[in-house]
Amino acid sequence: MAKRDKIGVLDLQGGVHEHVYHLQALGINPVRVKEAHDLDDLAGLILPGGESTCLIRLLNIFGIAPKLKEAYADGMKIWGTCAGAILLSKEIENEQAQLGLMDIAISRNAFGFQVDSFNTKVEVPKVAKGEIDLTFIRAPKIKSVGSDVEVLLKIDDYIAAAETENCLATVFHPELTPSLAFHKYFVEKCGIAVTNGVNIMPDRTGWMKYARITSPNTK
Ligand code: GLN
């Protein structure tokens, strides 16, 4: 069995740098996964947000998808953010499932167009004390989960975060907010102790400056 003591971020497309930056703020030096062998030492892999159809295409073209499933079977945990959560789902509404590693049913682009993206603040008690910022960018909705899946956050008619023993799925982007809470939660889920961690100052040059600050309840 592999040593599996590192955290990786899939580095093919999407919000890679922001995840790397959040992990570095926790004192973790992540592996940027560009090739199948980059998975060898991973205790945990983050599938970033981006475009799920593009990501699965690249995962297949570069031959990473089968090795990723092998590493998962060998104990590597996976966190999918947004498009990453779509890749993890066993069921995608009106589409074929991709990696299919997590028993959740998901609906893509469920809030509408890119301009319908939004920020909100909520409490996720298992992950952090107090409210944290959440950023939804052309996000999917998790519509239902299997019996081995724990719901971490439900808003209105959809599930926004859920986990199993080996997977975490969030339809929003903690890496685009100042909070390190979800990254700390995932790293610890992977059995790696976190000793550092001061929340990052919001980067107003990033995508967030364009997002409406609103609550899903008022949409
Ligand atoms: N809309 C994208 C998809 O369906 C996901 C968007 C995101 O990752 N922010 O793949």
mmCIF file of C-alpha atoms and ligand atoms in Angstrom:
data_model
loop_
_atom_site.group_PDB
_atom_site.id
_atom_site.type_symbol
_atom_site.label_atom_id
_atom_site.label_comp_id
_atom_site.label_asym_id
_atom_site.label_seq_id
_atom_site.Cartn_x
_atom_site.Cartn_y
_atom_site.Cartn_z
ATOM 1 C CA MET A 1 0.000 0.000 0.000
ATOM 2 C CA ALA A 2 1.263 3.481 -0.908
ATOM 3 C CA LYS A 3 2.462 5.847 1.832
ATOM 4 C CA ARG A 4 -0.301 8.412 1.140
ATOM 5 C CA ASP A 5 0.728 11.383 3.275
ATOM 6 C CA LYS A 6 0.271 14.309 0.871
ATOM 7 C CA ILE A 7 -2.611 16.428 -0.412
ATOM 8 C CA GLY A 8 -2.988 17.033 -4.144
ATOM 9 C CA VAL A 9 -4.959 19.396 -6.332
ATOM 10 C CA LEU A 10 -5.961 18.246 -9.810
ATOM 11 C CA ASP A 11 -4.194 20.751 -12.053
ATOM 12 C CA LEU A 12 -5.798 20.407 -15.490
ATOM 13 C CA GLN A 13 -8.413 23.174 -15.614
ATOM 14 C CA GLY A 14 -10.402 25.423 -13.278
ATOM 15 C CA GLY A 15 -9.740 27.047 -9.907
ATOM 16 C CA VAL A 16 -6.470 25.271 -9.116
ATOM 17 C CA HIS A 17 -4.331 28.094 -7.768
ATOM 18 C CA GLU A 18 -6.927 29.190 -5.214
ATOM 19 C CA HIS A 19 -6.989 25.713 -3.643
ATOM 20 C CA VAL A 20 -3.183 25.576 -3.629
ATOM 21 C CA TYR A 21 -3.075 28.987 -1.945
ATOM 22 C CA HIS A 22 -5.561 27.947 0.762
ATOM 23 C CA LEU A 23 -3.616 24.756 1.481
ATOM 24 C CA GLN A 24 -0.352 26.704 1.674
ATOM 25 C CA ALA A 25 -1.998 29.053 4.179
ATOM 26 C CA LEU A 26 -2.585 25.933 6.322
ATOM 27 C CA GLY A 27 1.095 25.012 6.096
ATOM 28 C CA ILE A 28 0.506 22.253 3.512
ATOM 29 C CA ASN A 29 2.621 22.057 0.376
ATOM 30 C CA PRO A 30 0.256 20.383 -2.098
ATOM 31 C CA VAL A 31 1.101 18.239 -5.120
ATOM 32 C CA ARG A 32 -0.196 19.676 -8.390
ATOM 33 C CA VAL A 33 -1.635 16.623 -10.131
ATOM 34 C CA LYS A 34 -0.985 16.794 -13.880
ATOM 35 C CA GLU A 35 -0.143 13.157 -14.543
ATOM 36 C CA ALA A 36 -1.321 9.800 -13.193
ATOM 37 C CA HIS A 37 1.860 9.158 -11.175
ATOM 38 C CA ASP A 38 1.277 12.409 -9.247
ATOM 39 C CA LEU A 39 -1.454 10.502 -7.359
ATOM 40 C CA ASP A 40 0.996 7.992 -5.896
ATOM 41 C CA ASP A 41 1.572 9.552 -2.437
ATOM 42 C CA LEU A 42 -1.786 11.253 -1.966
ATOM 43 C CA ALA A 43 -3.881 10.908 1.176
ATOM 44 C CA GLY A 44 -6.346 13.334 -0.372
ATOM 45 C CA LEU A 45 -7.100 14.905 -3.754
ATOM 46 C CA ILE A 46 -9.070 18.075 -4.459
ATOM 47 C CA LEU A 47 -11.023 18.190 -7.721
ATOM 48 C CA PRO A 48 -11.417 21.927 -8.340
ATOM 49 C CA GLY A 49 -14.326 23.806 -9.794
ATOM 50 C CA GLY A 50 -14.223 24.620 -13.474
ATOM 51 C CA GLU A 51 -16.099 22.910 -16.249
ATOM 52 C CA SER A 52 -16.957 19.274 -15.590
ATOM 53 C CA THR A 53 -17.219 18.225 -19.252
ATOM 54 C CA CYS A 54 -13.771 19.686 -19.924
ATOM 55 C CA LEU A 55 -12.288 18.151 -16.774
ATOM 56 C CA ILE A 56 -13.512 14.623 -17.524
ATOM 57 C CA ARG A 57 -12.231 14.916 -21.073
ATOM 58 C CA LEU A 58 -8.787 15.911 -19.849
ATOM 59 C CA LEU A 59 -8.820 13.213 -17.132
ATOM 60 C CA ASN A 60 -9.439 10.641 -19.843
ATOM 61 C CA ILE A 61 -7.044 12.097 -22.447
ATOM 62 C CA PHE A 62 -4.182 12.126 -19.927
ATOM 63 C CA GLY A 63 -5.073 8.655 -18.628
ATOM 64 C CA ILE A 64 -5.598 9.917 -15.080
ATOM 65 C CA ALA A 65 -9.204 8.714 -14.541
ATOM 66 C CA PRO A 66 -8.468 4.969 -14.116
ATOM 67 C CA LYS A 67 -5.480 5.650 -11.833
ATOM 68 C CA LEU A 68 -7.603 8.053 -9.801
ATOM 69 C CA LYS A 69 -10.178 5.308 -9.210
ATOM 70 C CA GLU A 70 -7.399 2.897 -8.211
ATOM 71 C CA ALA A 71 -5.934 5.414 -5.761
ATOM 72 C CA TYR A 72 -9.420 5.986 -4.324
ATOM 73 C CA ALA A 73 -9.873 2.244 -3.829
ATOM 74 C CA ASP A 74 -6.457 2.255 -2.128
ATOM 75 C CA GLY A 75 -7.602 4.820 0.467
ATOM 76 C CA MET A 76 -7.094 8.236 -1.155
ATOM 77 C CA LYS A 77 -9.914 10.583 -0.141
ATOM 78 C CA ILE A 78 -11.420 13.053 -2.617
ATOM 79 C CA TRP A 79 -13.025 16.478 -2.220
ATOM 80 C CA GLY A 80 -14.942 17.746 -5.241
ATOM 81 C CA THR A 81 -15.808 21.450 -5.374
ATOM 82 C CA CYS A 82 -18.603 22.375 -7.793
ATOM 83 C CA ALA A 83 -17.529 20.815 -11.134
ATOM 84 C CA GLY A 84 -15.473 18.418 -8.991
ATOM 85 C CA ALA A 85 -18.640 17.400 -7.127
ATOM 86 C CA ILE A 86 -20.322 16.750 -10.495
ATOM 87 C CA LEU A 87 -17.461 14.405 -11.443
ATOM 88 C CA LEU A 88 -17.862 12.506 -8.150
ATOM 89 C CA SER A 89 -21.644 11.993 -8.492
ATOM 90 C CA LYS A 90 -23.172 8.594 -9.170
ATOM 91 C CA GLU A 91 -26.076 10.313 -10.948
ATOM 92 C CA ILE A 92 -26.116 13.474 -13.098
ATOM 93 C CA GLU A 93 -29.542 14.671 -14.219
ATOM 94 C CA ASN A 94 -30.014 13.997 -17.966
ATOM 95 C CA GLU A 95 -26.356 13.060 -18.421
ATOM 96 C CA GLN A 96 -24.055 10.132 -18.013
ATOM 97 C CA ALA A 97 -22.237 9.890 -14.668
ATOM 98 C CA GLN A 98 -18.456 10.417 -14.820
ATOM 99 C CA LEU A 99 -16.254 9.071 -11.999
ATOM 100 C CA GLY A 100 -19.377 7.971 -10.077
ATOM 101 C CA LEU A 101 -17.600 7.520 -6.744
ATOM 102 C CA MET A 102 -20.164 9.147 -4.432
ATOM 103 C CA ASP A 103 -23.795 8.163 -4.047
ATOM 104 C CA ILE A 104 -25.312 11.575 -4.753
ATOM 105 C CA ALA A 105 -27.675 12.739 -7.501
ATOM 106 C CA ILE A 106 -26.752 16.137 -8.913
ATOM 107 C CA SER A 107 -28.286 18.616 -11.331
ATOM 108 C CA ARG A 108 -25.846 20.815 -13.307
ATOM 109 C CA ASN A 109 -26.229 24.594 -13.692
ATOM 110 C CA ALA A 110 -29.244 24.381 -11.409
ATOM 111 C CA PHE A 111 -29.308 28.080 -10.437
ATOM 112 C CA GLY A 112 -29.340 29.340 -14.040
ATOM 113 C CA PHE A 113 -26.735 31.228 -16.017
ATOM 114 C CA GLN A 114 -23.284 32.501 -14.979
ATOM 115 C CA VAL A 115 -24.814 35.875 -14.026
ATOM 116 C CA ASP A 116 -27.041 34.081 -11.505
ATOM 117 C CA SER A 117 -23.954 33.228 -9.436
ATOM 118 C CA PHE A 118 -23.989 34.567 -5.885
ATOM 119 C CA ASN A 119 -22.293 34.804 -2.492
ATOM 120 C CA THR A 120 -23.963 34.041 0.799
ATOM 121 C CA LYS A 121 -23.109 33.371 4.461
ATOM 122 C CA VAL A 122 -24.216 30.289 6.368
ATOM 123 C CA GLU A 123 -23.308 28.102 9.306
ATOM 124 C CA VAL A 124 -21.944 24.627 8.628
ATOM 125 C CA PRO A 125 -21.679 23.397 12.219
ATOM 126 C CA LYS A 126 -19.609 20.272 11.539
ATOM 127 C CA VAL A 127 -16.998 22.315 9.642
ATOM 128 C CA ALA A 128 -16.684 25.673 11.400
ATOM 129 C CA LYS A 129 -17.915 27.723 14.344
ATOM 130 C CA GLY A 130 -19.998 30.711 13.224
ATOM 131 C CA GLU A 131 -21.017 31.780 9.740
ATOM 132 C CA ILE A 132 -18.725 31.340 6.752
ATOM 133 C CA ASP A 133 -18.795 32.877 3.282
ATOM 134 C CA LEU A 134 -19.936 30.684 0.426
ATOM 135 C CA THR A 135 -19.531 31.453 -3.267
ATOM 136 C CA PHE A 136 -21.766 29.700 -5.827
ATOM 137 C CA ILE A 137 -20.652 29.996 -9.462
ATOM 138 C CA ARG A 138 -23.029 28.480 -11.982
ATOM 139 C CA ALA A 139 -23.364 25.808 -9.358
ATOM 140 C CA PRO A 140 -25.081 22.438 -9.420
ATOM 141 C CA LYS A 141 -27.610 21.320 -6.799
ATOM 142 C CA ILE A 142 -27.339 17.982 -5.009
ATOM 143 C CA LYS A 143 -30.909 16.687 -5.162
ATOM 144 C CA SER A 144 -30.641 13.484 -3.124
ATOM 145 C CA VAL A 145 -28.068 11.333 -1.380
ATOM 146 C CA GLY A 146 -27.648 7.624 -0.650
ATOM 147 C CA SER A 147 -27.824 6.027 2.776
ATOM 148 C CA ASP A 148 -24.037 6.157 3.353
ATOM 149 C CA VAL A 149 -23.930 9.922 2.722
ATOM 150 C CA GLU A 150 -24.115 12.530 5.473
ATOM 151 C CA VAL A 151 -25.618 15.906 4.595
ATOM 152 C CA LEU A 152 -23.448 18.760 5.925
ATOM 153 C CA LEU A 153 -25.492 21.654 4.542
ATOM 154 C CA LYS A 154 -29.015 21.881 3.179
ATOM 155 C CA ILE A 155 -30.418 25.171 1.868
ATOM 156 C CA ASP A 156 -34.009 25.482 0.633
ATOM 157 C CA ASP A 157 -34.691 22.502 -1.665
ATOM 158 C CA TYR A 158 -31.126 21.358 -2.238
ATOM 159 C CA ILE A 159 -28.087 19.905 -0.529
ATOM 160 C CA ALA A 160 -24.993 22.107 -0.804
ATOM 161 C CA ALA A 161 -22.431 19.960 1.030
ATOM 162 C CA ALA A 162 -22.259 16.268 1.857
ATOM 163 C CA GLU A 163 -19.719 13.625 2.760
ATOM 164 C CA THR A 164 -19.056 9.928 3.025
ATOM 165 C CA GLU A 165 -16.132 8.315 4.795
ATOM 166 C CA ASN A 166 -13.927 8.921 1.745
ATOM 167 C CA CYS A 167 -15.540 11.752 -0.240
ATOM 168 C CA LEU A 168 -16.518 15.352 0.403
ATOM 169 C CA ALA A 169 -18.691 17.261 -2.076
ATOM 170 C CA THR A 170 -19.426 20.997 -1.994
ATOM 171 C CA VAL A 171 -21.396 22.732 -4.728
ATOM 172 C CA PHE A 172 -19.833 26.076 -3.714
ATOM 173 C CA HIS A 173 -16.228 27.326 -3.689
ATOM 174 C CA PRO A 174 -14.537 27.705 -0.279
ATOM 175 C CA GLU A 175 -11.280 28.438 -2.154
ATOM 176 C CA LEU A 176 -12.739 31.737 -3.403
ATOM 177 C CA THR A 177 -13.465 32.999 0.120
ATOM 178 C CA PRO A 178 -11.119 34.070 2.918
ATOM 179 C CA SER A 179 -12.111 31.094 5.100
ATOM 180 C CA LEU A 180 -9.779 28.116 5.492
ATOM 181 C CA ALA A 181 -12.404 26.064 7.354
ATOM 182 C CA PHE A 182 -13.289 23.588 4.579
ATOM 183 C CA HIS A 183 -9.654 23.061 3.601
ATOM 184 C CA LYS A 184 -8.730 22.374 7.233
ATOM 185 C CA TYR A 185 -11.701 20.022 7.516
ATOM 186 C CA PHE A 186 -10.658 18.047 4.427
ATOM 187 C CA VAL A 187 -6.963 17.881 5.340
ATOM 188 C CA GLU A 188 -7.876 16.552 8.799
ATOM 189 C CA LYS A 189 -10.346 14.094 7.225
ATOM 190 C CA CYS A 190 -7.316 12.780 5.310
ATOM 191 C CA GLY A 191 -5.527 12.157 8.613
ATOM 192 C CA ILE A 192 -3.073 15.053 8.314
ATOM 193 C CA ALA A 193 -2.746 17.368 11.321
ATOM 194 C CA VAL A 194 -3.090 21.095 10.692
ATOM 195 C CA THR A 195 -1.059 23.318 12.971
ATOM 196 C CA ASN A 196 -1.146 26.596 11.015
ATOM 197 C CA GLY A 197 -3.962 28.645 9.662
ATOM 198 C CA VAL A 198 -4.995 32.255 9.646
ATOM 199 C CA ASN A 199 -7.923 33.098 7.378
ATOM 200 C CA ILE A 200 -6.805 34.660 4.120
ATOM 201 C CA MET A 201 -7.563 38.291 3.413
ATOM 202 C CA PRO A 202 -10.249 38.501 0.731
ATOM 203 C CA ASP A 203 -8.706 39.067 -2.678
ATOM 204 C CA ARG A 204 -10.929 41.729 -4.171
ATOM 205 C CA THR A 205 -9.147 41.429 -7.501
ATOM 206 C CA GLY A 206 -10.658 37.961 -7.873
ATOM 207 C CA TRP A 207 -13.946 36.712 -9.195
ATOM 208 C CA MET A 208 -15.830 37.611 -6.011
ATOM 209 C CA LYS A 209 -15.870 41.311 -6.738
ATOM 210 C CA TYR A 210 -18.295 40.625 -9.578
ATOM 211 C CA ALA A 211 -20.649 38.426 -7.553
ATOM 212 C CA ARG A 212 -23.885 39.715 -6.095
ATOM 213 C CA ILE A 213 -23.988 39.456 -2.301
ATOM 214 C CA THR A 214 -27.327 37.834 -1.687
ATOM 215 C CA SER A 215 -28.931 34.939 0.068
ATOM 216 C CA PRO A 216 -30.414 32.004 -1.852
ATOM 217 C CA ASN A 217 -33.573 32.564 0.230
ATOM 218 C CA THR A 218 -34.132 35.946 -1.363
ATOM 219 C CA LYS A 219 -33.564 34.802 -4.937
HETATM 220 N N1 GLN B 1 -21.244 24.808 -14.420
HETATM 221 C C1 GLN B 1 -20.061 23.994 -14.265
HETATM 222 C C2 GLN B 1 -20.320 22.549 -14.732
HETATM 223 O O1 GLN B 1 -21.461 22.159 -14.894
HETATM 224 C C3 GLN B 1 -19.586 23.985 -12.822
HETATM 225 C C4 GLN B 1 -19.205 25.379 -12.401
HETATM 226 C C5 GLN B 1 -18.152 25.479 -11.362
HETATM 227 O O2 GLN B 1 -17.362 24.562 -11.132
HETATM 228 N N2 GLN B 1 -18.099 26.641 -10.746
HETATM 229 O O3 GLN B 1 -19.384 21.851 -14.918
#
